[in-house]
Amino acid sequence: MDEYVLSCCSTVDIDADMLDSRGIRWLPFHFELDGVEYPDDFGKSLSYTDFYNAMSNGSSTKTSQVNVDQYLKTFEPILESGMDVLHIAFSSGLSGSANSAQMAAQMLAEQYPDRRVVVVDSLAASSGYGMLVQKAADLRDEGMGLDELAAWLTENRLRVQHWFFSTDLHFYVLGGRISKAAGLVGTALKICPLLNVDSQGKLAPREKIRTKKKAIPRTLEMMQEHAEGGADYQGQVYICHSACPKDAQELAKLVEAAFPKMDGPVRIFSIGTTIGSHTGPGTVALFFWGDERVD
């Protein structure tokens, strides 16, 4: 069997111990809160509660991706140990980190001609990215080699469905995703935009839904429409949220009732500080295996 290490970035938005326990290396993005820099390290350096409270109180945030040097420092010791690397990168539609990983791989290929770093663009984000990485670890543990796994990921990455809504438009306005005027009107009308991640790994607005009360069941309907096997769906389901656990739990209950054959209960996570810097509090996202995402 191929000797290789799986790696990813902290924007997988699952629990760090899920990665550590399976020997998956992860590299942290970084963020600034009121000018102070922290690693996006699954809430270790700054708790999610403190982070989202600070945003709600007007603190400013800024994010930075994993750079080439960070990738080199992570990949090179693995190659020196005689193993290869399969790095599953955060969506190129949302960050340049996949390109940085590829640049590092090319540089290391010259120094270690007998070793390899293979980079796969996940075209995925947040816990959907985490779901893809977890599946990769499953297939690795079943004996799938590096090249076969890289090919499987490339062929199946768009089957990870991402659907999410937000109850707070303030941070979408700050990030330039919607205009100030649209944000004011949307807030007044209690609009909860429903978005997904498209086939290019980019955020795509799909519907404008009035009130959270309607947005939660509408998100469930997206799963009913797109899930692999429909009501007989047997895969895992992840939900993540930014400081709105009750909304996440309400959606989870609806999902578990609608899909009784799914693989275990819904796993609920916090949206990490990198992605949360752009969404702000009030976002809930649903992830599952389904038909291929389209534009």
Short mmCIF file of C-alpha atoms in Angstrom, two decimals:
data_model
loop_
_atom_site.label_atom_id
_atom_site.label_comp_id
_atom_site.label_asym_id
_atom_site.label_seq_id
_atom_site.Cartn_x
_atom_site.Cartn_y
_atom_site.Cartn_z
CA MET A 1 0.00 0.00 0.00
CA ASP A 2 1.15 3.53 -0.77
CA GLU A 3 2.78 5.33 2.14
CA TYR A 4 1.26 8.79 2.18
CA VAL A 5 -0.12 11.42 4.54
CA LEU A 6 -3.43 13.22 4.14
CA SER A 7 -3.48 16.94 4.86
CA CYS A 8 -5.97 19.80 4.73
CA CYS A 9 -6.52 23.30 6.11
CA SER A 10 -8.35 24.44 9.23
CA THR A 11 -11.24 25.73 7.13
CA VAL A 12 -12.69 22.19 7.25
CA ASP A 13 -14.72 23.43 10.25
CA ILE A 14 -14.99 20.13 12.09
CA ASP A 15 -13.44 19.15 15.42
CA ALA A 16 -9.64 19.09 15.52
CA ASP A 17 -9.65 15.74 17.30
CA MET A 18 -11.48 14.20 14.32
CA LEU A 19 -8.43 15.07 12.23
CA ASP A 20 -5.74 14.37 14.81
CA SER A 21 -7.12 10.96 15.73
CA ARG A 22 -6.92 9.89 12.09
CA GLY A 23 -3.44 11.22 11.43
CA ILE A 24 -4.62 14.01 9.13
CA ARG A 25 -2.26 16.97 9.13
CA TRP A 26 -3.90 20.38 9.09
CA LEU A 27 -2.57 23.85 8.44
CA PRO A 28 -4.17 26.89 10.07
CA PHE A 29 -5.43 29.91 8.22
CA HIS A 30 -4.99 33.13 10.21
CA PHE A 31 -7.29 35.97 11.15
CA GLU A 32 -7.08 39.33 12.84
CA LEU A 33 -9.50 40.61 15.44
CA ASP A 34 -9.13 44.33 16.02
CA GLY A 35 -5.61 44.14 14.61
CA VAL A 36 -4.44 41.21 16.76
CA GLU A 37 -3.50 38.11 14.76
CA TYR A 38 -4.56 34.60 15.76
CA PRO A 39 -4.32 31.20 14.08
CA ASP A 40 -7.60 29.66 12.99
CA ASP A 41 -6.99 26.61 15.17
CA PHE A 42 -10.48 25.29 15.94
CA GLY A 43 -11.08 27.71 18.79
CA LYS A 44 -7.96 26.90 20.79
CA SER A 45 -6.32 30.34 20.69
CA LEU A 46 -9.61 32.23 20.85
CA SER A 47 -12.88 30.53 21.67
CA TYR A 48 -15.73 30.67 19.18
CA THR A 49 -17.90 32.30 21.84
CA ASP A 50 -15.42 35.12 22.41
CA PHE A 51 -14.87 35.53 18.67
CA TYR A 52 -18.53 35.88 17.73
CA ASN A 53 -19.29 38.04 20.76
CA ALA A 54 -16.53 40.39 19.65
CA MET A 55 -17.97 40.57 16.13
CA SER A 56 -21.43 41.27 17.50
CA ASN A 57 -19.94 44.11 19.56
CA GLY A 58 -18.38 45.75 16.51
CA SER A 59 -14.87 44.29 16.36
CA SER A 60 -13.24 44.23 12.94
CA THR A 61 -11.85 41.06 11.36
CA LYS A 62 -9.43 40.24 8.59
CA THR A 63 -8.30 36.85 7.29
CA SER A 64 -5.18 35.49 5.59
CA GLN A 65 -4.71 32.20 3.77
CA VAL A 66 -2.02 29.57 4.21
CA ASN A 67 1.02 30.74 2.24
CA VAL A 68 3.65 28.85 0.29
CA ASP A 69 6.17 28.91 3.13
CA GLN A 70 3.69 27.33 5.55
CA TYR A 71 3.03 24.55 3.07
CA LEU A 72 6.74 23.96 2.57
CA LYS A 73 7.34 23.70 6.31
CA THR A 74 4.52 21.17 6.65
CA PHE A 75 5.16 19.04 3.57
CA GLU A 76 8.96 18.81 3.62
CA PRO A 77 9.35 16.83 6.88
CA ILE A 78 6.84 14.30 5.56
CA LEU A 79 8.82 13.85 2.36
CA GLU A 80 12.06 13.59 4.34
CA SER A 81 10.51 10.74 6.34
CA GLY A 82 10.00 8.78 3.12
CA MET A 83 6.26 9.36 2.70
CA ASP A 84 4.22 11.21 0.09
CA VAL A 85 1.49 13.81 0.66
CA LEU A 86 -2.07 14.06 -0.60
CA HIS A 87 -3.23 17.56 0.24
CA ILE A 88 -6.93 18.33 -0.07
CA ALA A 89 -7.14 22.09 -0.51
CA PHE A 90 -9.80 24.61 0.48
CA SER A 91 -11.89 25.66 -2.52
CA SER A 92 -10.01 27.67 -5.13
CA GLY A 93 -13.27 29.52 -5.69
CA LEU A 94 -12.93 31.11 -2.27
CA SER A 95 -9.19 31.34 -1.62
CA GLY A 96 -5.80 31.26 -3.31
CA SER A 97 -4.53 28.67 -0.83
CA ALA A 98 -4.95 25.80 -3.33
CA ASN A 99 -2.61 27.62 -5.71
CA SER A 100 -0.10 28.20 -2.90
CA ALA A 101 -0.16 24.49 -2.07
CA GLN A 102 0.45 23.64 -5.72
CA MET A 103 3.39 26.04 -5.88
CA ALA A 104 4.91 24.41 -2.81
CA ALA A 105 4.42 20.98 -4.38
CA GLN A 106 6.26 22.06 -7.51
CA MET A 107 9.15 23.49 -5.52
CA LEU A 108 9.51 20.31 -3.47
CA ALA A 109 9.39 18.11 -6.56
CA GLU A 110 12.78 19.51 -7.56
CA GLN A 111 14.32 18.78 -4.16
CA TYR A 112 12.69 15.36 -3.64
CA PRO A 113 12.40 13.72 -7.08
CA ASP A 114 11.54 10.35 -5.54
CA ARG A 115 8.68 11.72 -3.44
CA ARG A 116 5.39 13.39 -4.34
CA VAL A 117 2.99 16.05 -3.11
CA VAL A 118 -0.35 15.75 -4.88
CA VAL A 119 -2.82 18.62 -4.43
CA VAL A 120 -6.56 18.18 -5.02
CA ASP A 121 -8.79 21.24 -5.07
CA SER A 122 -11.80 20.30 -2.93
CA LEU A 123 -14.09 22.94 -4.47
CA ALA A 124 -15.66 22.71 -1.01
CA ALA A 125 -15.90 24.88 2.08
CA SER A 126 -16.46 24.70 5.82
CA SER A 127 -17.88 21.42 7.13
CA GLY A 128 -18.58 20.28 3.56
CA TYR A 129 -14.82 20.43 3.06
CA GLY A 130 -14.50 18.51 6.32
CA MET A 131 -16.95 15.88 5.11
CA LEU A 132 -14.87 15.32 1.97
CA VAL A 133 -11.65 15.02 4.00
CA GLN A 134 -13.26 12.52 6.36
CA LYS A 135 -14.40 10.41 3.42
CA ALA A 136 -10.87 10.52 2.02
CA ALA A 137 -9.57 9.16 5.33
CA ASP A 138 -12.15 6.35 5.18
CA LEU A 139 -10.99 5.35 1.71
CA ARG A 140 -7.33 5.59 2.71
CA ASP A 141 -8.01 3.30 5.67
CA GLU A 142 -9.71 0.84 3.33
CA GLY A 143 -6.47 0.62 1.36
CA MET A 144 -6.98 3.07 -1.48
CA GLY A 145 -3.66 4.31 -2.86
CA LEU A 146 -2.69 7.94 -3.36
CA ASP A 147 -3.37 8.15 -7.10
CA GLU A 148 -6.65 6.27 -6.89
CA LEU A 149 -7.82 8.43 -4.00
CA ALA A 150 -6.83 11.65 -5.75
CA ALA A 151 -8.82 10.53 -8.79
CA TRP A 152 -11.82 9.59 -6.63
CA LEU A 153 -11.78 12.98 -4.92
CA THR A 154 -11.63 14.81 -8.23
CA GLU A 155 -14.51 12.76 -9.60
CA ASN A 156 -16.74 12.99 -6.51
CA ARG A 157 -15.98 16.35 -4.87
CA LEU A 158 -19.00 18.07 -6.42
CA ARG A 159 -21.32 15.53 -4.82
CA VAL A 160 -20.87 17.23 -1.44
CA GLN A 161 -23.89 19.51 -1.31
CA HIS A 162 -23.61 22.82 0.60
CA TRP A 163 -26.75 24.78 1.56
CA PHE A 164 -26.84 27.63 4.05
CA PHE A 165 -28.83 30.62 5.16
CA SER A 166 -28.08 33.68 7.28
CA THR A 167 -30.30 35.65 9.63
CA ASP A 168 -27.92 38.62 9.85
CA LEU A 169 -27.02 40.55 6.68
CA HIS A 170 -24.71 43.05 8.40
CA PHE A 171 -21.50 41.15 7.72
CA TYR A 172 -22.49 40.34 4.15
CA VAL A 173 -22.75 44.08 3.58
CA LEU A 174 -19.37 44.70 5.24
CA GLY A 175 -17.78 42.04 3.04
CA GLY A 176 -19.27 43.54 -0.11
CA ARG A 177 -21.38 40.48 -0.92
CA ILE A 178 -24.53 42.59 -0.94
CA SER A 179 -24.98 46.34 -1.23
CA LYS A 180 -25.73 48.54 1.75
CA ALA A 181 -29.12 49.42 0.30
CA ALA A 182 -30.00 45.77 -0.28
CA GLY A 183 -28.86 44.99 3.24
CA LEU A 184 -31.09 47.66 4.74
CA VAL A 185 -34.12 46.50 2.76
CA GLY A 186 -33.38 42.85 3.48
CA THR A 187 -33.03 43.49 7.20
CA ALA A 188 -36.28 45.44 7.30
CA LEU A 189 -38.10 42.61 5.51
CA LYS A 190 -36.35 39.94 7.60
CA ILE A 191 -34.85 38.37 4.48
CA CYS A 192 -32.74 35.25 5.03
CA PRO A 193 -30.74 34.60 1.86
CA LEU A 194 -30.37 30.93 0.91
CA LEU A 195 -27.04 30.18 -0.76
CA ASN A 196 -24.99 27.22 -1.85
CA VAL A 197 -21.52 26.46 -3.20
CA ASP A 198 -21.59 25.97 -6.96
CA SER A 199 -19.58 23.76 -9.31
CA GLN A 200 -16.67 26.23 -9.30
CA GLY A 201 -16.48 26.20 -5.52
CA LYS A 202 -17.92 29.71 -5.24
CA LEU A 203 -20.75 31.06 -3.13
CA ALA A 204 -23.95 31.40 -5.13
CA PRO A 205 -27.14 33.11 -3.88
CA ARG A 206 -30.21 31.05 -4.74
CA GLU A 207 -33.29 32.43 -2.97
CA LYS A 208 -34.45 35.29 -0.78
CA ILE A 209 -36.61 33.88 1.99
CA ARG A 210 -38.62 36.00 4.38
CA THR A 211 -38.01 35.03 8.01
CA LYS A 212 -35.90 32.35 9.65
CA LYS A 213 -39.07 30.36 10.34
CA LYS A 214 -39.34 29.70 6.60
CA ALA A 215 -35.60 29.45 5.88
CA ILE A 216 -35.03 26.42 8.11
CA PRO A 217 -37.62 24.12 6.43
CA ARG A 218 -36.62 25.45 3.01
CA THR A 219 -33.05 24.31 3.68
CA LEU A 220 -34.40 20.86 4.51
CA GLU A 221 -36.26 20.87 1.19
CA MET A 222 -32.95 21.36 -0.60
CA MET A 223 -31.71 18.14 0.95
CA GLN A 224 -34.90 16.34 0.04
CA GLU A 225 -34.39 17.50 -3.55
CA HIS A 226 -30.67 16.78 -3.89
CA ALA A 227 -29.72 13.99 -1.43
CA GLU A 228 -28.33 10.74 -2.79
CA GLY A 229 -31.17 8.21 -2.66
CA GLY A 230 -33.77 10.80 -1.67
CA ALA A 231 -35.65 9.84 1.50
CA ASP A 232 -33.54 6.65 1.64
CA TYR A 233 -30.33 8.66 2.06
CA GLN A 234 -27.81 6.57 4.00
CA GLY A 235 -24.83 8.88 4.25
CA GLN A 236 -23.65 11.26 6.95
CA VAL A 237 -24.98 14.76 7.51
CA TYR A 238 -23.02 17.69 8.92
CA ILE A 239 -24.40 21.03 10.07
CA CYS A 240 -22.34 24.01 11.18
CA HIS A 241 -23.37 27.36 12.57
CA SER A 242 -22.01 30.71 13.68
CA ALA A 243 -23.22 31.35 17.23
CA CYS A 244 -26.79 30.14 16.62
CA PRO A 245 -26.89 26.59 18.03
CA LYS A 246 -30.66 26.52 18.49
CA ASP A 247 -31.23 27.12 14.78
CA ALA A 248 -28.73 24.36 13.94
CA GLN A 249 -30.43 21.97 16.34
CA GLU A 250 -33.86 22.74 14.90
CA LEU A 251 -32.63 21.96 11.40
CA ALA A 252 -30.92 18.78 12.63
CA LYS A 253 -34.17 17.50 14.13
CA LEU A 254 -35.98 18.05 10.83
CA VAL A 255 -33.24 16.25 8.91
CA GLU A 256 -33.19 13.25 11.24
CA ALA A 257 -36.97 12.91 11.02
CA ALA A 258 -36.97 13.15 7.22
CA PHE A 259 -34.03 10.78 6.64
CA PRO A 260 -34.37 7.86 9.11
CA LYS A 261 -31.80 5.73 7.26
CA MET A 262 -28.94 8.23 7.47
CA ASP A 263 -25.59 7.14 8.92
CA GLY A 264 -25.89 8.17 12.56
CA PRO A 265 -27.20 11.44 14.00
CA VAL A 266 -26.41 14.80 12.44
CA ARG A 267 -22.99 16.09 13.49
CA ILE A 268 -23.09 19.77 14.50
CA PHE A 269 -19.99 21.99 14.46
CA SER A 270 -19.11 25.65 14.80
CA ILE A 271 -18.21 27.68 11.75
CA GLY A 272 -14.55 28.51 12.21
CA THR A 273 -13.01 31.92 12.59
CA THR A 274 -11.85 32.24 8.97
CA ILE A 275 -15.23 31.66 7.36
CA GLY A 276 -17.00 33.21 10.34
CA SER A 277 -15.07 36.43 9.75
CA HIS A 278 -17.05 36.79 6.52
CA THR A 279 -20.45 35.41 7.57
CA GLY A 280 -20.63 36.85 11.06
CA PRO A 281 -23.06 35.37 13.59
CA GLY A 282 -26.38 33.92 12.45
CA THR A 283 -25.41 31.51 9.65
CA VAL A 284 -26.46 27.85 9.50
CA ALA A 285 -25.08 25.45 6.86
CA LEU A 286 -26.17 21.94 5.86
CA PHE A 287 -23.91 19.38 4.13
CA PHE A 288 -24.69 15.96 2.66
CA TRP A 289 -23.86 13.69 -0.27
CA GLY A 290 -26.06 14.15 -3.30
CA ASP A 291 -26.22 14.91 -6.99
CA GLU A 292 -23.44 16.95 -8.56
CA ARG A 293 -23.49 20.68 -7.88
CA VAL A 294 -24.13 22.85 -10.90
CA ASP A 295 -23.79 26.56 -11.63
#
